[in-house]
Amino acid sequence: QWQLVESGGGLVQPGGFLRLSCAPSGFTVDAYAIGWFRQAPGKEREGVSCISRRGDRIAYVNSAKDHFTISRDAAANTVYLQMHRLKPEDTAVYYCAAADICSNRFFDQTSIAFWGQGTQVTVSS
């Protein structure tokens, strides 16, 4: 069964750092573009970032550009989201997702082929 497995969420203080991991099961990071979405309490799910299947194209939504970094490790078959200088408004369930390409279309969610189960990130003192 093909699926995406997230890990790395938790509770962190404002200004802190977390690294989320997304590991495909049943396929490799070379098969799909992989990225991240998040859903805060009471809000719609929104895109964060994606990386192409070869790792040669990366996209961020504006709110993520200055303190999130996406990367991939083909040997580990994992995509990472490093989150720096976290703020309380970054509190959300973070979802990993896979699609054919990393582009603006990735963020409108219509092209998503697989979703992970989500991992909770809470930024609070």
mmCIF file of N, CA, C and O in Angstrom, residues 57 65 68 79 120:
data_model
loop_
_atom_site.group_PDB
_atom_site.id
_atom_site.type_symbol
_atom_site.label_atom_id
_atom_site.label_comp_id
_atom_site.label_asym_id
_atom_site.label_seq_id
_atom_site.Cartn_x
_atom_site.Cartn_y
_atom_site.Cartn_z
ATOM 1 N N ARG A 57 13.383 21.720 -8.402
ATOM 2 C CA ARG A 57 12.437 22.831 -8.317
ATOM 3 C C ARG A 57 11.815 22.827 -6.931
ATOM 4 O O ARG A 57 11.374 21.786 -6.440
ATOM 5 N N LYS A 65 8.249 31.504 3.105
ATOM 6 C CA LYS A 65 9.545 31.752 2.461
ATOM 7 C C LYS A 65 10.640 32.143 3.423
ATOM 8 O O LYS A 65 11.803 31.798 3.229
ATOM 9 N N PHE A 68 10.829 28.724 6.570
ATOM 10 C CA PHE A 68 10.726 27.293 6.333
ATOM 11 C C PHE A 68 11.681 26.905 5.218
ATOM 12 O O PHE A 68 11.859 27.649 4.256
ATOM 13 N N VAL A 79 11.617 13.387 2.670
ATOM 14 C CA VAL A 79 11.552 14.829 2.435
ATOM 15 C C VAL A 79 11.401 15.506 3.791
ATOM 16 O O VAL A 79 10.636 15.036 4.647
ATOM 17 N N GLN A 120 1.039 16.938 14.450
ATOM 18 C CA GLN A 120 0.686 18.178 15.142
ATOM 19 C C GLN A 120 1.938 18.971 15.500
ATOM 20 O O GLN A 120 2.889 18.424 16.066
#
